[in-house]
Amino acid sequence: MESFDSSAPRPLAHIPSIPIFDPLEFNRSLPSSQYTLIKTDDLRIMYKEIGRVQAYLHNLIKHGDDAPSLVIDDSKQAKPPAVERVPPEILSMIFEQAVPPQTDDENPRETHHLAEILLPGQICRLWREAAITTPSLWSSIYFNFSFPQSSVEKMVDIATTCIARAKSYPLSVCLWTQSDTELTQYRPIIAVLLAHSHQWDNFIIECPGGLRKNAHEEIQGATGRLLMLRRLKIPCRNIEDWGSFDTFLISPKLRIVHLRNYGVEPWHEIGQFPILPWRQLQQITFAGYVADALELLRMSPSLQVFKASVVGHSEGLHHVHHAFLLEVSVESIEDGAASELFGAVTLPALSSLSYAGEEFPRDAITSFVQRSKIEQSLHTFSLALYERRDTPLIPSSNITECLERMPCLSQLSLHDLSKRYTDTGPFHSGDISSICELLEPRPILPKLKRFSITGPPQMSCVYLALMVKARWRHAAGGLVRIESVEINYSRAMRTCEIIHDSDPCSH
């Protein structure tokens, strides 16, 4: 029998490894990677305690009565709070969900103020350390160049700190300025940003009136270094020679651009367009003339999404046939502009169409759908009609006749706060809800699943409820049951999710 005073400790028992159990099935279970992080940290604490107990037992066997002096009194040790037992990786994930990085938002948020960057001592140490070591939290940089020049030094400190903490994470940079702002005074900030232009993922210059002449030269230092740039938004006014502005031509990952040329000379008339890698672009948002919009479509054969706010009238527009465009959104800033655009394009792959304007170009949209032969492939249609003083009266059948050309729609959105419809009835007074009255008794849009309607505060939902109930009762007759109905008033919203095995919503 081995003596108690043996110098070589022996294992008291074999402790098998504890497997990581599969994530529990909740309504929204954690991703396996996050669940593993939590369980791994729990196991680390567990094995640490097991090791401490093993060490004590070995000492008890070896030292006998002297062992109690080696016992650690747990009652004198304060147990760490639960927040301190959360792995830092999980804290980083929580912070990223609360403050997502700037990517595709139309209106970038303002970069952290200096006080926020310093992270004052009132913040929990663990939270502060986790925040500082989470690169995505510092990857969005927004500067307002309308501030006094005295703030330039602070801006440089903020930019330097944010970029250092972002490490190699892709950067989103937004610069806001006025048209009369001289950018030369902000060169120290621009220099810091240009030094990391190889990390730019999203670059935006917001300038309502357009940049000063030759101001684009301030960012030409990024030429040839934009290997990660994916999204671009720049003002396109006051550029005398587009041939000298090729900063973004070599951007192999550029896919999304926002351009504006409204109120100045049309590009197609001067024969100059921004120098960009057009053939690789997948999404363009453009505000300007119809003829320029058509030329952008022609230059971008890989385009999948096109959003245009159009003005102007032209004669002899060249027709454009685009084989790959999937989604189109058109806003008519001037009456007739959208009709000209719809009349000059053929889009056989289109599945989503949106229109917004003061008038409804029924004939132009109907002809466009028929010409493109997308009656069976168009799945989403959104219509928003704006109010104006002399809103023309129309019958709601103008809209339903257009919808009849889109029998495979599964999603429909209607927005109109005016009372332009000549329909009469006990439950509506000429508002957009009259559309529902015409949809209810007729098998229009048999595949409709999601429906959204926005109207004035006095809009009645009676016809909408009748339409939903009718489609539930006649579901076996070829009409798909509506799954979701969203009712919006001017300042309120009510959403109803309809479950297939329950009664339809009545509001």
Coordinates of C-alpha atoms in Angstrom, one line a residue:
M1 CA 0.0 0.0 0.0
E2 CA 1.4 3.4 -0.9
S3 CA 2.3 5.6 2.0
F4 CA 0.6 8.9 2.6
D5 CA 3.9 10.8 2.6
S6 CA 4.7 9.9 -1.0
S7 CA 6.2 12.9 -2.8
A8 CA 4.6 12.2 -6.1
P9 CA 0.9 13.2 -6.2
R10 CA -1.4 10.8 -7.8
P11 CA -4.8 11.6 -9.4
L12 CA -7.7 11.0 -7.0
A13 CA -10.1 10.4 -9.8
H14 CA -10.4 10.7 -13.6
I15 CA -12.5 13.7 -14.5
P16 CA -13.8 13.3 -18.0
S17 CA -14.2 16.2 -20.4
I18 CA -17.6 17.9 -20.3
P19 CA -19.1 18.2 -23.8
I20 CA -20.7 21.3 -25.1
F21 CA -24.4 20.7 -25.3
D22 CA -26.4 21.8 -28.4
P23 CA -28.1 25.2 -28.0
L24 CA -31.5 25.1 -26.4
E25 CA -34.4 25.5 -28.7
F26 CA -35.9 28.9 -27.9
N27 CA -38.0 31.1 -30.2
R28 CA -34.7 32.8 -31.0
S29 CA -31.8 30.5 -29.9
L30 CA -28.3 31.8 -29.8
P31 CA -26.0 31.1 -32.8
S32 CA -23.8 28.1 -32.0
S33 CA -20.7 30.3 -32.0
Q34 CA -22.1 32.6 -29.2
Y35 CA -23.5 29.7 -27.2
T36 CA -20.1 27.9 -27.4
L37 CA -18.3 31.1 -26.1
I38 CA -20.6 31.2 -23.1
K39 CA -20.4 27.5 -22.3
T40 CA -16.6 27.5 -22.8
D41 CA -16.3 30.3 -20.3
D42 CA -18.5 28.4 -17.8
L43 CA -16.4 25.3 -18.2
R44 CA -13.2 27.3 -17.7
I45 CA -14.5 28.5 -14.3
M46 CA -15.7 25.0 -13.5
Y47 CA -12.3 23.3 -14.3
K48 CA -10.6 26.0 -12.3
E49 CA -12.6 25.1 -9.3
I50 CA -12.1 21.4 -9.8
G51 CA -8.3 22.0 -10.0
R52 CA -8.4 24.0 -6.8
V53 CA -10.2 21.1 -5.0
Q54 CA -7.8 18.6 -6.4
A55 CA -4.8 20.6 -5.2
Y56 CA -6.4 20.8 -1.7
L57 CA -7.0 17.0 -1.6
H58 CA -3.5 16.3 -2.7
N59 CA -2.2 18.5 0.1
L60 CA -4.5 16.9 2.6
I61 CA -3.1 13.4 1.7
K62 CA 0.4 14.7 1.8
H63 CA 0.4 16.9 4.9
G64 CA -2.4 15.3 6.9
D65 CA -3.3 17.5 9.9
D66 CA -1.4 20.5 8.5
A67 CA -3.7 20.6 5.5
P68 CA -6.4 22.8 7.1
S69 CA -4.0 25.7 7.1
L70 CA -4.0 25.5 3.3
V71 CA -7.8 25.7 3.0
I72 CA -9.1 28.8 1.3
D73 CA -12.0 30.3 3.2
D74 CA -14.6 31.0 0.4
S75 CA -16.7 32.9 2.8
K76 CA -14.1 35.7 2.9
Q77 CA -14.0 36.0 -0.8
A78 CA -16.6 38.2 -2.5
K79 CA -18.2 36.4 -5.5
P80 CA -17.9 38.4 -8.7
P81 CA -21.2 39.7 -10.0
A82 CA -22.8 38.0 -13.0
V83 CA -21.8 40.8 -15.4
E84 CA -18.1 40.1 -14.7
R85 CA -18.6 36.5 -15.7
V86 CA -19.9 37.4 -19.2
P87 CA -17.1 36.7 -21.7
P88 CA -15.7 39.8 -23.4
E89 CA -16.5 38.4 -26.8
I90 CA -20.2 38.3 -25.9
L91 CA -20.1 41.9 -24.6
S92 CA -18.6 43.0 -27.9
M93 CA -21.5 41.2 -29.7
I94 CA -24.0 43.0 -27.5
F95 CA -22.4 46.3 -28.2
E96 CA -22.4 45.7 -31.9
Q97 CA -26.1 45.0 -31.9
A98 CA -26.8 48.1 -29.9
V99 CA -24.6 50.4 -32.0
P100 CA -24.3 48.7 -35.5
P101 CA -21.5 49.9 -37.8
Q102 CA -22.4 52.5 -40.4
T103 CA -22.9 50.7 -43.7
D104 CA -25.9 51.4 -46.0
D105 CA -27.9 54.0 -44.0
E106 CA -29.0 57.0 -46.1
N107 CA -28.3 59.4 -43.2
P108 CA -25.1 58.5 -41.4
R109 CA -25.1 59.2 -37.7
E110 CA -22.6 61.7 -36.2
T111 CA -19.3 60.4 -35.0
H112 CA -18.8 60.1 -31.2
H113 CA -18.0 63.3 -29.4
L114 CA -14.7 63.5 -27.7
A115 CA -16.2 62.9 -24.2
E116 CA -17.7 59.7 -25.5
I117 CA -14.4 58.5 -27.0
L118 CA -12.6 59.0 -23.7
L119 CA -15.1 56.7 -22.0
P120 CA -15.3 58.2 -18.5
G121 CA -14.6 56.3 -15.4
Q122 CA -18.3 55.9 -14.4
I123 CA -18.5 53.2 -17.1
C124 CA -17.8 49.7 -15.8
R125 CA -14.2 48.7 -16.4
L126 CA -15.0 45.5 -18.2
W127 CA -17.5 47.3 -20.4
R128 CA -15.0 50.0 -21.2
E129 CA -12.3 47.5 -22.1
A130 CA -14.7 45.5 -24.2
A131 CA -15.9 48.7 -26.0
I132 CA -12.4 49.9 -26.7
T133 CA -11.4 46.5 -28.1
T134 CA -14.4 46.2 -30.4
P135 CA -13.2 47.6 -33.8
S136 CA -16.7 47.9 -35.4
L137 CA -17.8 50.4 -32.8
W138 CA -15.2 52.9 -34.0
S139 CA -15.4 52.3 -37.7
S140 CA -18.0 55.0 -38.6
I141 CA -16.5 58.5 -38.9
Y142 CA -18.7 61.5 -39.5
F143 CA -17.4 65.1 -39.6
N144 CA -19.3 68.4 -40.0
F145 CA -17.1 70.8 -41.8
S146 CA -19.3 73.8 -41.0
F147 CA -17.8 74.0 -37.5
P148 CA -15.3 76.8 -36.7
Q149 CA -11.7 76.2 -37.8
S150 CA -10.7 76.1 -34.1
S151 CA -12.3 72.6 -33.8
V152 CA -10.0 71.1 -36.5
E153 CA -7.5 69.9 -33.9
K154 CA -10.1 68.1 -31.9
M155 CA -11.5 66.5 -35.1
V156 CA -8.0 65.2 -35.9
D157 CA -7.7 63.7 -32.4
I158 CA -11.1 62.1 -32.8
A159 CA -10.3 60.7 -36.3
T160 CA -6.9 59.4 -35.1
T161 CA -8.5 57.7 -32.0
C162 CA -11.3 56.1 -33.9
I163 CA -9.1 54.8 -36.7
A164 CA -6.6 53.3 -34.2
R165 CA -9.4 51.5 -32.3
A166 CA -11.0 50.3 -35.6
K167 CA -7.8 48.6 -36.5
S168 CA -8.2 46.9 -39.8
Y169 CA -12.0 47.0 -39.8
P170 CA -13.7 48.5 -42.9
L171 CA -14.3 52.3 -42.4
S172 CA -17.4 54.3 -43.2
V173 CA -16.5 58.0 -43.7
C174 CA -19.0 60.8 -44.1
L175 CA -18.0 64.5 -44.6
W176 CA -20.8 67.1 -44.4
T177 CA -20.1 70.6 -45.7
Q178 CA -21.7 73.7 -47.2
S179 CA -21.2 74.7 -50.8
D180 CA -19.2 77.8 -49.7
T181 CA -16.9 76.0 -47.3
E182 CA -13.2 76.1 -48.2
L183 CA -11.9 72.5 -47.6
T184 CA -8.3 73.6 -47.5
Q185 CA -8.6 74.5 -43.8
Y186 CA -9.6 70.9 -43.1
R187 CA -6.6 69.3 -44.8
P188 CA -5.2 67.9 -41.5
I189 CA -8.4 65.8 -41.0
I190 CA -8.5 64.8 -44.7
A191 CA -4.9 63.8 -44.5
V192 CA -5.6 61.4 -41.6
L193 CA -8.5 59.9 -43.6
L194 CA -6.6 59.6 -46.8
A195 CA -3.8 57.7 -45.0
H196 CA -6.4 55.0 -44.4
S197 CA -8.3 55.2 -47.7
H198 CA -7.4 51.6 -48.3
Q199 CA -9.9 50.7 -45.5
W200 CA -12.7 52.8 -46.9
D201 CA -15.8 50.7 -47.3
N202 CA -18.4 53.5 -47.5
F203 CA -17.4 57.1 -48.5
I204 CA -19.9 59.9 -48.5
I205 CA -19.7 63.7 -49.1
E206 CA -22.9 65.5 -48.2
C207 CA -23.1 69.0 -49.7
P208 CA -26.6 70.3 -50.4
G209 CA -25.4 73.0 -52.8
G210 CA -22.5 71.2 -54.4
L211 CA -18.8 71.5 -53.7
R212 CA -16.7 74.5 -54.6
K213 CA -14.9 74.4 -57.9
N214 CA -11.9 72.0 -57.8
A215 CA -12.7 70.9 -54.2
H216 CA -12.7 67.3 -55.4
E217 CA -8.9 67.7 -55.7
E218 CA -8.6 67.4 -51.9
I219 CA -9.4 63.7 -52.1
Q220 CA -7.4 62.8 -55.1
G221 CA -4.8 61.3 -52.8
A222 CA -7.0 58.2 -52.5
T223 CA -6.6 57.4 -56.2
G224 CA -5.5 53.8 -56.7
R225 CA -5.9 52.9 -53.0
L226 CA -9.6 52.3 -52.8
L227 CA -9.4 48.5 -52.8
M228 CA -12.2 48.0 -50.3
L229 CA -14.6 50.8 -51.3
R230 CA -18.1 49.3 -51.7
R231 CA -20.4 52.3 -51.5
L232 CA -19.9 55.9 -52.8
K233 CA -22.0 59.1 -52.5
I234 CA -20.6 62.3 -53.8
P235 CA -22.0 65.7 -55.1
C236 CA -21.5 66.1 -58.9
R237 CA -21.8 69.8 -59.3
N238 CA -19.1 72.4 -60.1
I239 CA -16.7 69.9 -61.5
E240 CA -15.2 71.7 -64.5
D241 CA -13.4 68.7 -66.0
W242 CA -14.6 65.2 -65.3
G243 CA -11.6 63.8 -67.1
S244 CA -9.3 65.0 -64.2
F245 CA -11.5 63.4 -61.5
D246 CA -10.8 59.7 -61.8
T247 CA -10.3 59.1 -58.1
F248 CA -12.9 56.3 -57.9
L249 CA -12.2 54.6 -61.3
I250 CA -10.0 51.9 -59.8
S251 CA -12.3 50.6 -57.1
P252 CA -12.6 46.8 -57.7
K253 CA -15.3 46.3 -55.0
L254 CA -17.4 49.3 -55.7
R255 CA -21.1 48.2 -56.1
I256 CA -23.3 51.0 -54.9
V257 CA -23.3 54.7 -55.9
H258 CA -25.5 57.7 -55.1
L259 CA -25.3 60.6 -57.6
R260 CA -27.2 63.9 -58.0
N261 CA -27.2 66.2 -61.0
Y262 CA -30.4 68.3 -60.5
G263 CA -30.6 71.9 -61.3
V264 CA -27.4 72.1 -63.3
E265 CA -26.5 71.3 -66.9
P266 CA -27.5 67.7 -67.9
W267 CA -24.6 65.4 -68.4
H268 CA -25.9 64.0 -71.7
E269 CA -25.8 67.5 -73.2
I270 CA -22.2 68.3 -72.3
G271 CA -21.2 64.7 -73.1
Q272 CA -19.5 64.1 -69.7
F273 CA -20.4 61.7 -67.0
P274 CA -18.7 60.8 -63.7
I275 CA -15.7 58.5 -64.3
L276 CA -16.7 55.4 -62.4
P277 CA -16.4 51.6 -63.0
W278 CA -19.9 51.5 -64.4
R279 CA -19.9 47.9 -65.7
Q280 CA -19.4 46.5 -62.2
L281 CA -22.0 48.5 -60.4
Q282 CA -25.1 46.7 -58.9
Q283 CA -27.1 49.6 -57.4
I284 CA -27.5 53.2 -58.4
T285 CA -29.5 56.0 -56.7
F286 CA -29.8 59.0 -58.9
A287 CA -31.5 62.4 -58.8
G288 CA -31.5 64.3 -62.1
Y289 CA -32.7 64.4 -65.6
V290 CA -34.5 61.5 -67.4
A291 CA -32.0 61.4 -70.3
D292 CA -29.1 61.1 -67.8
A293 CA -30.9 58.3 -66.0
L294 CA -31.4 56.4 -69.2
E295 CA -27.7 56.8 -70.0
L296 CA -26.7 55.5 -66.5
L297 CA -28.8 52.4 -67.2
R298 CA -27.1 51.9 -70.6
M299 CA -23.6 52.2 -69.1
S300 CA -24.3 49.7 -66.2
P301 CA -25.1 46.3 -67.7
S302 CA -24.7 44.5 -64.3
L303 CA -27.1 46.8 -62.5
Q304 CA -29.7 45.0 -60.3
V305 CA -31.3 48.0 -58.3
F306 CA -32.0 51.4 -59.8
K307 CA -33.6 54.3 -57.7
A308 CA -34.3 57.5 -59.6
S309 CA -35.8 60.8 -58.8
V310 CA -36.3 62.4 -62.2
V311 CA -37.1 65.8 -63.8
G312 CA -37.1 67.3 -67.2
H313 CA -38.6 66.5 -70.6
S314 CA -36.7 65.4 -73.7
E315 CA -37.5 64.5 -77.2
G316 CA -36.1 61.6 -79.1
L317 CA -35.0 59.5 -76.1
H318 CA -33.0 56.4 -76.9
H319 CA -34.8 53.3 -75.7
V320 CA -32.9 51.2 -73.2
H321 CA -33.3 47.4 -72.8
H322 CA -31.7 46.1 -69.6
A323 CA -31.7 42.4 -69.1
F324 CA -30.7 42.0 -65.5
L325 CA -32.4 44.8 -63.5
L326 CA -34.5 43.4 -60.7
E327 CA -35.7 46.3 -58.7
V328 CA -36.7 49.8 -59.9
S329 CA -37.9 52.8 -57.8
V330 CA -39.1 55.9 -59.6
E331 CA -40.0 59.3 -58.1
S332 CA -41.4 61.9 -60.4
I333 CA -40.3 65.4 -59.3
E334 CA -42.1 67.0 -62.3
D335 CA -45.3 65.9 -63.9
G336 CA -44.7 63.7 -66.9
A337 CA -41.0 62.9 -66.1
A338 CA -41.7 59.4 -64.8
S339 CA -44.0 58.7 -67.8
E340 CA -41.1 59.5 -70.1
L341 CA -38.8 57.2 -68.2
F342 CA -41.3 54.3 -68.2
G343 CA -41.9 54.8 -71.9
A344 CA -38.2 54.5 -72.8
V345 CA -37.2 51.3 -70.9
T346 CA -37.8 47.6 -71.2
L347 CA -36.9 45.5 -68.2
P348 CA -37.7 41.8 -68.6
A349 CA -36.2 40.6 -65.3
L350 CA -37.9 43.1 -63.1
S351 CA -39.6 41.7 -59.9
S352 CA -40.1 44.8 -57.8
L353 CA -41.5 48.2 -58.9
S354 CA -42.1 51.4 -56.9
Y355 CA -43.5 54.7 -58.0
A356 CA -44.0 58.0 -56.1
G357 CA -45.3 61.3 -57.4
E358 CA -48.2 63.8 -57.4
E359 CA -49.9 62.1 -60.4
F360 CA -50.5 58.5 -61.2
P361 CA -49.2 57.6 -64.7
R362 CA -51.5 54.6 -65.3
D363 CA -51.0 54.3 -69.0
A364 CA -47.2 54.6 -68.8
I365 CA -46.9 52.0 -66.1
T366 CA -49.4 49.6 -67.8
S367 CA -47.6 49.9 -71.2
F368 CA -44.2 49.4 -69.5
V369 CA -45.3 46.2 -67.7
Q370 CA -46.8 44.8 -71.0
R371 CA -43.8 45.8 -73.1
S372 CA -41.3 44.2 -70.6
K373 CA -43.5 41.1 -70.4
I374 CA -43.3 41.0 -66.6
E375 CA -47.0 40.3 -65.8
Q376 CA -46.1 36.9 -64.3
S377 CA -42.8 37.8 -62.7
L378 CA -43.6 41.2 -61.0
H379 CA -44.0 40.3 -57.3
T380 CA -43.9 43.6 -55.5
F381 CA -45.5 47.0 -56.3
S382 CA -45.4 50.1 -54.2
L383 CA -47.5 53.2 -55.0
A384 CA -47.2 56.6 -53.1
L385 CA -49.1 59.6 -54.3
Y386 CA -48.3 63.0 -52.9
E387 CA -50.7 65.8 -51.9
R388 CA -50.8 69.1 -53.6
R389 CA -53.2 72.1 -53.7
D390 CA -54.8 71.2 -57.1
T391 CA -54.9 67.5 -56.7
P392 CA -56.8 66.1 -59.7
L393 CA -59.8 63.8 -59.0
I394 CA -59.6 60.3 -60.4
P395 CA -61.6 57.1 -60.0
S396 CA -60.0 54.4 -58.0
S397 CA -60.5 52.1 -61.0
N398 CA -57.5 53.8 -62.5
I399 CA -55.3 52.0 -60.0
T400 CA -57.2 48.7 -60.0
E401 CA -57.0 48.5 -63.8
C402 CA -53.2 48.9 -63.5
L403 CA -53.1 46.2 -60.8
E404 CA -54.9 43.8 -63.1
R405 CA -51.8 43.8 -65.3
M406 CA -49.8 42.5 -62.3
P407 CA -51.7 39.3 -61.3
C408 CA -48.7 37.6 -59.6
L409 CA -48.2 40.4 -57.0
S410 CA -47.5 39.0 -53.5
Q411 CA -46.8 42.4 -51.9
L412 CA -48.7 45.6 -52.4
S413 CA -48.2 49.0 -50.7
L414 CA -50.6 51.9 -51.3
H415 CA -49.9 55.4 -49.8
D416 CA -52.1 58.5 -50.3
L417 CA -53.1 61.0 -47.7
S418 CA -55.3 63.0 -50.1
K419 CA -59.0 62.6 -51.0
R420 CA -58.7 62.4 -54.7
Y421 CA -61.0 59.5 -55.5
T422 CA -64.4 60.1 -57.0
D423 CA -65.8 56.8 -55.6
T424 CA -68.7 57.1 -53.2
G425 CA -69.9 54.8 -50.5
P426 CA -71.1 54.6 -46.9
F427 CA -67.7 53.8 -45.5
H428 CA -65.2 56.0 -47.3
S429 CA -65.0 59.6 -48.4
G430 CA -62.9 59.5 -51.5
D431 CA -59.7 58.2 -49.9
I432 CA -57.3 55.3 -50.8
S433 CA -59.4 52.8 -49.0
S434 CA -61.8 52.7 -52.0
I435 CA -59.2 50.5 -53.7
C436 CA -60.1 47.7 -51.2
E437 CA -63.8 48.0 -52.2
L438 CA -62.9 47.1 -55.8
L439 CA -60.4 44.3 -54.8
E440 CA -62.9 42.5 -52.5
P441 CA -65.5 41.2 -55.0
R442 CA -63.1 40.5 -57.9
P443 CA -60.3 38.0 -58.2
I444 CA -57.6 40.6 -58.7
L445 CA -54.2 39.8 -57.3
P446 CA -55.0 36.2 -56.4
K447 CA -51.5 35.6 -54.9
L448 CA -51.4 38.7 -52.6
K449 CA -49.9 37.9 -49.2
R450 CA -48.7 41.2 -47.7
F451 CA -50.7 44.4 -48.0
S452 CA -49.9 47.9 -46.7
I453 CA -52.2 50.9 -46.9
T454 CA -51.6 54.5 -45.7
G455 CA -54.3 57.1 -45.7
P456 CA -55.7 60.1 -44.0
P457 CA -56.8 59.9 -40.3
Q458 CA -60.5 59.6 -41.3
M459 CA -59.8 56.6 -43.5
S460 CA -62.2 53.7 -42.8
C461 CA -61.0 50.1 -42.6
V462 CA -64.4 48.5 -43.3
Y463 CA -63.6 47.7 -46.9
L464 CA -60.2 46.4 -46.0
A465 CA -61.7 44.1 -43.4
L466 CA -64.2 42.8 -46.0
M467 CA -61.5 42.2 -48.5
V468 CA -59.4 40.2 -46.0
K469 CA -62.4 38.1 -44.8
A470 CA -63.4 37.4 -48.4
R471 CA -60.0 36.1 -49.3
W472 CA -60.0 33.8 -46.3
R473 CA -63.4 32.4 -47.1
H474 CA -62.5 31.8 -50.7
A475 CA -58.9 30.6 -50.2
A476 CA -59.8 27.3 -51.7
G477 CA -61.1 28.9 -54.8
G478 CA -57.7 30.1 -56.0
L479 CA -57.2 33.2 -53.8
V480 CA -54.2 33.0 -51.5
R481 CA -54.9 34.0 -47.9
I482 CA -53.5 37.4 -46.9
E483 CA -50.9 36.9 -44.2
S484 CA -50.0 40.4 -43.2
V485 CA -52.0 43.7 -43.2
E486 CA -50.4 47.0 -42.2
I487 CA -52.6 50.0 -41.7
N488 CA -51.0 53.4 -41.5
Y489 CA -52.5 56.8 -40.8
S490 CA -50.7 60.1 -41.1
R491 CA -49.1 59.8 -37.6
A492 CA -50.0 56.3 -36.5
M493 CA -49.4 52.8 -37.6
R494 CA -51.2 49.6 -36.8
T495 CA -49.9 46.2 -38.1
C496 CA -51.8 43.0 -38.1
E497 CA -50.0 39.6 -38.6
I498 CA -52.6 37.0 -39.7
I499 CA -52.0 33.4 -38.7
H500 CA -53.3 30.8 -41.1
D501 CA -55.1 28.7 -38.5
S502 CA -56.9 31.5 -36.8
D503 CA -59.6 34.0 -37.6
P504 CA -58.7 36.9 -39.8
C505 CA -58.0 40.3 -38.3
S506 CA -61.0 42.7 -38.4
H507 CA -59.2 46.0 -38.1

